[in-house]
């Protein structure tokens, strides 16, 4: 299935009241001069399902797939990139799944009509397009291909080989000297990436960011596996997707109320636990908040492993270091 990039309605989505977000998802299984692949089209379709909406169904990225059974030509890829980086968007994301090749110290994303001499679209060419783009605050490039780590080292990306363009992030499936593995009908990196987007990489508030994705993915591969790489020049991490939070913001904002100081130990008693008398509606409502915070590792009981027994035995609970972090955010009105 290849969606008609010209005939469809504009592929931009408003995020909240400000950000316009576009995503181009390129999956290529068919090649004329390179071995055929099996999982790349499946990869981008799975990513599309997750990126297009947040977990609650709200619209997220306006996604376009470039993934037809006949493959994707270099001209088609370049035309889609031109639209991706055209004026009118605040955030642009490119996801590529296919063959990668290193030529002249540059990573080339192979297209169906590519040859050994000219495999496809070079990362340096894509960086040139990004450099000329106007209005883009953030660009995210995610590459699931062999030798993809080379993308972070080409001169047009880094200039002095250290500094990226402001707002640019590059996440790759492997180092510059490694292949990217397919398992069955999916890429290994893509499968894990989708698990991260589905909530594996979400923080307490349900936010999935590019840095959170890398932290999650880097733990999924051992020293003998392909190793994801990450390079970025960003001053904030925008949400790539929002999942359902472990603790709603409204409850996080109550942490300074429940814990007047970061070190405060909140005394409990049986009135907090709804399963035993005496009953206290206010205490039980607070206890429900504490239990969710406990599940999210924000609160811990003192003197016992379980909040239930802390209440029954009139013990106390306190914030964990992570809980103190969110308490500080709430106190500074950052939530």
Coordinates of C-alpha atoms in Angstrom, one line a residue:
X1 CA 0.0 0.0 0.0
X2 CA 1.4 3.4 -1.0
X3 CA -0.6 6.5 -0.1
X4 CA -0.8 9.1 -2.8
X5 CA 1.3 11.9 -1.4
X6 CA -0.2 14.5 -3.8
X7 CA -3.9 13.6 -3.8
X8 CA -4.4 13.2 -0.1
X9 CA -5.3 16.0 2.2
X10 CA -2.3 17.8 3.8
X11 CA -0.6 15.5 6.3
X12 CA -0.3 17.9 9.2
X13 CA -1.8 17.6 12.6
X14 CA -2.2 20.3 15.3
X15 CA -0.8 19.1 18.6
X16 CA -2.7 20.9 21.3
X17 CA -3.2 24.5 20.1
X18 CA 0.3 25.2 18.7
X19 CA 2.4 22.5 17.2
X20 CA 1.9 21.2 13.7
X21 CA 3.6 17.7 13.4
X22 CA 4.4 15.7 10.2
X23 CA 5.9 12.3 9.9
X24 CA 7.2 10.5 6.8
X25 CA 7.5 6.7 7.2
X26 CA 9.5 5.0 4.5
X27 CA 9.6 1.2 4.3
X28 CA 11.3 -0.5 1.4
X29 CA 11.3 -4.3 0.9
X30 CA 11.7 -4.4 -2.9
X31 CA 15.1 -3.8 -4.5
X32 CA 16.3 -4.3 -8.0
X33 CA 20.0 -4.5 -7.3
X34 CA 20.1 -5.5 -3.6
X35 CA 18.7 -8.4 -1.7
X36 CA 14.9 -8.1 -1.0
X37 CA 13.9 -7.5 2.6
X38 CA 10.8 -8.8 4.4
X39 CA 10.0 -6.6 7.4
X40 CA 10.4 -3.0 6.4
X41 CA 6.9 -2.4 5.1
X42 CA 5.5 -4.1 8.2
X43 CA 7.8 -1.9 10.3
X44 CA 6.5 1.4 9.1
X45 CA 2.9 0.3 9.2
X46 CA 3.3 -0.6 12.8
X47 CA 5.0 2.7 13.6
X48 CA 2.2 4.5 11.7
X49 CA -0.4 2.9 14.0
X50 CA 1.3 4.3 17.0
X51 CA 2.5 7.7 15.9
X52 CA -0.7 8.8 14.3
X53 CA -2.6 9.0 17.7
X54 CA -1.8 9.2 21.3
X55 CA -3.0 6.3 23.5
X56 CA -6.2 8.1 24.4
X57 CA -7.0 8.4 20.7
X58 CA -6.2 12.1 20.3
X59 CA -4.4 13.0 17.0
X60 CA -0.7 13.1 17.1
X61 CA 1.5 13.2 14.0
X62 CA 0.1 13.6 10.5
X63 CA 1.7 10.5 9.0
X64 CA 2.4 9.6 5.4
X65 CA 3.5 6.1 4.4
X66 CA 5.9 5.5 1.5
X67 CA 5.9 1.7 1.3
X68 CA 4.4 0.3 -1.9
X69 CA 4.9 -3.3 -3.0
X70 CA 6.7 -2.1 -6.1
X71 CA 9.2 -0.2 -3.8
X72 CA 10.2 3.4 -3.6
X73 CA 12.3 5.2 -6.2
X74 CA 14.9 7.9 -5.4
X75 CA 12.7 10.5 -7.0
X76 CA 9.7 9.5 -4.9
X77 CA 11.7 9.6 -1.7
X78 CA 13.1 13.1 -2.5
X79 CA 9.7 14.4 -3.4
X80 CA 8.2 13.2 -0.1
X81 CA 11.2 14.7 1.8
X82 CA 10.5 18.0 0.1
X83 CA 7.0 17.9 1.4
X84 CA 8.0 16.8 4.9
X85 CA 10.3 19.8 5.3
X86 CA 8.1 22.3 3.5
X87 CA 6.9 25.4 5.5
X88 CA 3.9 25.0 7.7
X89 CA 5.2 22.4 10.3
X90 CA 6.8 22.9 13.6
X91 CA 8.0 19.3 14.1
X92 CA 9.1 16.9 11.4
X93 CA 9.9 13.2 11.8
X94 CA 11.5 10.8 9.3
X95 CA 11.4 7.1 9.9
X96 CA 13.3 4.9 7.4
X97 CA 13.4 1.1 7.3
X98 CA 15.4 -0.5 4.5
X99 CA 18.9 -1.1 3.3
X100 CA 21.6 1.3 4.2
X101 CA 25.0 1.7 2.6
X102 CA 28.1 3.7 3.4
X103 CA 29.6 5.7 0.4
X104 CA 32.3 8.4 0.6
X105 CA 31.9 8.7 4.4
X106 CA 28.2 9.2 4.1
X107 CA 25.3 7.0 4.9
X108 CA 23.0 6.4 1.9
X109 CA 19.4 5.2 2.4
X110 CA 18.9 2.7 -0.4
X111 CA 15.9 3.0 -2.7
X112 CA 14.4 0.4 -5.0
X113 CA 16.1 1.8 -8.1
X114 CA 19.5 2.2 -6.4
X115 CA 22.7 0.8 -7.7
X116 CA 25.9 -0.1 -6.1
X117 CA 27.4 3.2 -7.2
X118 CA 24.3 5.4 -6.4
X119 CA 22.3 3.4 -3.8
X120 CA 19.7 6.0 -3.1
X121 CA 19.3 9.2 -1.0
X122 CA 22.3 10.3 1.1
X123 CA 22.0 11.6 4.6
X124 CA 24.1 14.6 3.7
X125 CA 21.5 15.4 1.0
X126 CA 18.7 15.2 3.6
X127 CA 20.7 17.4 6.0
X128 CA 21.0 20.0 3.2
X129 CA 17.2 20.0 2.8
X130 CA 16.8 20.4 6.6
X131 CA 19.3 23.3 6.7
X132 CA 17.1 25.2 4.1
X133 CA 13.8 24.4 5.8
X134 CA 12.1 27.3 7.5
X135 CA 9.9 27.2 10.6
X136 CA 11.0 23.8 11.9
X137 CA 11.7 23.8 15.6
X138 CA 12.5 20.1 15.8
X139 CA 13.5 17.4 13.4
X140 CA 13.7 13.8 14.4
X141 CA 15.4 11.2 12.2
X142 CA 15.0 7.5 13.0
X143 CA 16.9 5.1 10.9
X144 CA 16.4 1.3 11.0
X145 CA 19.0 0.1 8.5
X146 CA 22.5 -1.4 8.4
X147 CA 25.4 0.9 9.3
X148 CA 22.9 3.6 10.3
X149 CA 25.1 4.9 13.1
X150 CA 27.2 6.5 10.3
X151 CA 24.4 9.1 9.9
X152 CA 25.6 11.0 13.0
X153 CA 29.1 11.4 11.7
X154 CA 28.8 12.7 8.1
X155 CA 30.3 16.2 7.6
X156 CA 27.0 17.8 6.5
X157 CA 25.4 16.6 9.8
X158 CA 28.0 17.7 12.2
X159 CA 30.2 20.3 10.5
X160 CA 32.9 19.9 13.1
X161 CA 31.8 16.3 13.7
X162 CA 30.5 17.3 17.1
X163 CA 27.6 19.8 16.8
X164 CA 24.3 19.1 15.2
X165 CA 21.8 21.7 13.9
X166 CA 19.7 23.0 16.9
X167 CA 16.6 21.0 17.3
X168 CA 17.9 17.9 15.5
X169 CA 17.9 14.4 16.9
X170 CA 19.1 11.2 15.2
X171 CA 18.3 7.8 16.6
X172 CA 19.7 4.8 14.7
X173 CA 19.3 1.0 14.9
X174 CA 23.0 0.2 14.9
X175 CA 26.5 1.5 14.9
X176 CA 28.3 2.6 11.8
X177 CA 30.0 -0.8 11.5
X178 CA 27.0 -3.0 12.2
X179 CA 24.1 -4.6 10.3
X180 CA 20.5 -4.2 11.5
X181 CA 18.7 -7.5 12.1
X182 CA 15.4 -8.7 10.8
X183 CA 13.6 -11.3 12.8
X184 CA 10.7 -13.0 11.0
X185 CA 8.6 -10.4 9.3
X186 CA 9.8 -7.4 11.3
X187 CA 13.1 -5.6 12.1
X188 CA 14.3 -6.2 15.6
X189 CA 14.9 -2.5 16.3
X190 CA 11.5 -1.6 14.9
X191 CA 9.7 -4.2 17.1
X192 CA 11.4 -2.9 20.2
X193 CA 10.8 0.7 19.1
X194 CA 7.1 0.1 18.8
X195 CA 7.1 -1.4 22.3
X196 CA 8.7 1.7 23.6
X197 CA 6.1 4.0 21.8
X198 CA 3.3 1.8 23.1
X199 CA 4.3 2.7 26.7
X200 CA 7.5 1.0 27.5
X201 CA 9.5 4.2 27.3
X202 CA 6.8 6.4 28.9
X203 CA 7.6 8.3 32.0
X204 CA 5.2 8.7 35.1
X205 CA 3.2 11.3 33.2
X206 CA 2.9 9.0 30.1
X207 CA 5.2 11.1 27.9
X208 CA 7.4 9.3 25.4
X209 CA 10.4 11.5 24.2
X210 CA 13.3 10.8 21.9
X211 CA 15.7 10.6 24.8
X212 CA 13.3 8.2 26.6
X213 CA 13.1 6.0 23.5
X214 CA 16.9 5.8 23.4
X215 CA 17.2 5.0 27.1
X216 CA 14.7 2.2 26.6
X217 CA 16.2 0.8 23.5
X218 CA 19.8 0.9 24.7
X219 CA 18.8 -1.6 27.5
X220 CA 17.3 -4.0 25.0
X221 CA 20.6 -5.0 23.3
X222 CA 23.6 -6.7 24.9
X223 CA 27.3 -6.3 24.1
X224 CA 27.0 -8.8 21.3
X225 CA 24.0 -7.3 19.6
X226 CA 23.6 -4.3 17.3
X227 CA 23.8 -1.2 19.4
X228 CA 21.4 1.8 18.8
X229 CA 23.1 5.2 18.7
X230 CA 21.7 8.6 19.6
X231 CA 22.9 12.1 18.9
X232 CA 20.9 15.3 19.5
X233 CA 21.2 19.0 19.9
X234 CA 18.0 19.9 21.7
X235 CA 17.1 22.2 24.6
X236 CA 13.9 20.3 25.4
X237 CA 12.4 17.0 24.6
X238 CA 9.1 17.2 22.8
X239 CA 6.5 14.4 23.3
X240 CA 6.6 12.0 20.4
X241 CA 3.6 10.2 21.9
X242 CA 1.5 10.4 25.0
X243 CA 0.4 7.3 26.8
X244 CA -1.9 7.0 29.8
X245 CA -0.1 8.3 32.8
X246 CA 0.8 6.2 35.8
X247 CA -0.2 9.1 38.0
X248 CA -2.4 11.9 36.6
X249 CA -1.0 15.4 36.8
X250 CA -3.8 16.5 39.1
X251 CA -2.6 13.9 41.6
X252 CA 1.1 14.8 41.1
X253 CA 0.2 18.4 42.0
X254 CA -1.0 17.2 45.4
X255 CA 2.5 15.9 46.4
X256 CA 3.5 19.2 48.1
X257 CA 0.2 19.1 50.0
X258 CA 0.7 15.5 51.2
X259 CA 4.4 16.0 51.8
X260 CA 5.0 19.6 53.0
X261 CA 8.8 19.0 52.8
X262 CA 10.7 16.6 50.6
X263 CA 11.8 14.5 53.7
X264 CA 8.4 14.5 55.3
X265 CA 7.0 11.2 56.5
X266 CA 3.2 11.1 56.2
X267 CA 1.7 9.3 59.3
X268 CA -0.9 6.7 58.4
X269 CA -3.5 4.8 60.4
X270 CA -6.3 2.2 59.7
X271 CA -8.7 5.0 58.7
X272 CA -6.7 5.2 55.4
X273 CA -7.4 1.6 54.4
X274 CA -11.0 1.2 53.1
X275 CA -11.2 -2.5 53.9
X276 CA -11.2 -2.0 57.6
X277 CA -13.0 0.3 60.1
X278 CA -13.0 3.1 61.0
X279 CA -13.8 4.8 57.7
X280 CA -12.6 8.2 56.7
X281 CA -13.5 9.4 53.2
X282 CA -10.8 12.0 53.0
X283 CA -8.1 9.7 54.2
X284 CA -9.2 6.9 51.8
X285 CA -9.2 9.4 48.9
X286 CA -5.6 10.3 49.8
X287 CA -4.7 6.7 50.2
X288 CA -5.8 6.0 46.6
X289 CA -3.4 8.7 45.5
X290 CA -0.6 7.3 47.6
X291 CA -1.2 3.8 46.2
X292 CA -0.9 5.0 42.6
X293 CA 2.2 6.9 43.5
X294 CA 3.6 3.8 45.2
X295 CA 3.0 1.8 42.0
X296 CA 4.9 4.5 40.1
X297 CA 7.8 4.3 42.6
X298 CA 7.1 7.8 43.9
X299 CA 6.2 6.8 47.4
X300 CA 7.4 4.1 49.7
X301 CA 6.2 2.8 53.1
X302 CA 8.4 3.1 56.1
X303 CA 9.1 0.0 58.2
X304 CA 7.1 -2.4 56.0
X305 CA 7.1 -3.5 52.3
X306 CA 3.4 -2.6 51.8
X307 CA 1.3 0.5 52.2
X308 CA -1.6 -1.7 53.3
X309 CA 0.3 -2.8 56.4
X310 CA 1.7 0.7 56.9
X311 CA -1.9 1.9 57.4
X312 CA -3.0 -1.0 59.5
X313 CA 0.0 -0.7 61.8
X314 CA -0.1 3.1 62.0
X315 CA 3.3 3.6 60.3
X316 CA 4.2 6.2 57.7
X317 CA 5.2 6.7 54.1
X318 CA 7.7 9.0 52.4
X319 CA 8.7 10.2 48.9
X320 CA 11.3 8.3 46.9
X321 CA 14.0 10.3 45.1
X322 CA 11.8 10.1 42.0
X323 CA 8.9 11.3 44.1
X324 CA 10.9 14.2 45.3
X325 CA 11.6 15.2 41.7
X326 CA 7.9 15.3 40.8
X327 CA 7.1 17.1 44.1
X328 CA 9.6 19.8 43.1
X329 CA 8.0 20.0 39.7
X330 CA 4.6 20.4 41.3
X331 CA 5.9 23.0 43.8
X332 CA 7.4 25.0 41.0
X333 CA 4.2 24.8 38.9
X334 CA 5.8 22.9 36.1
X335 CA 3.0 20.3 35.9

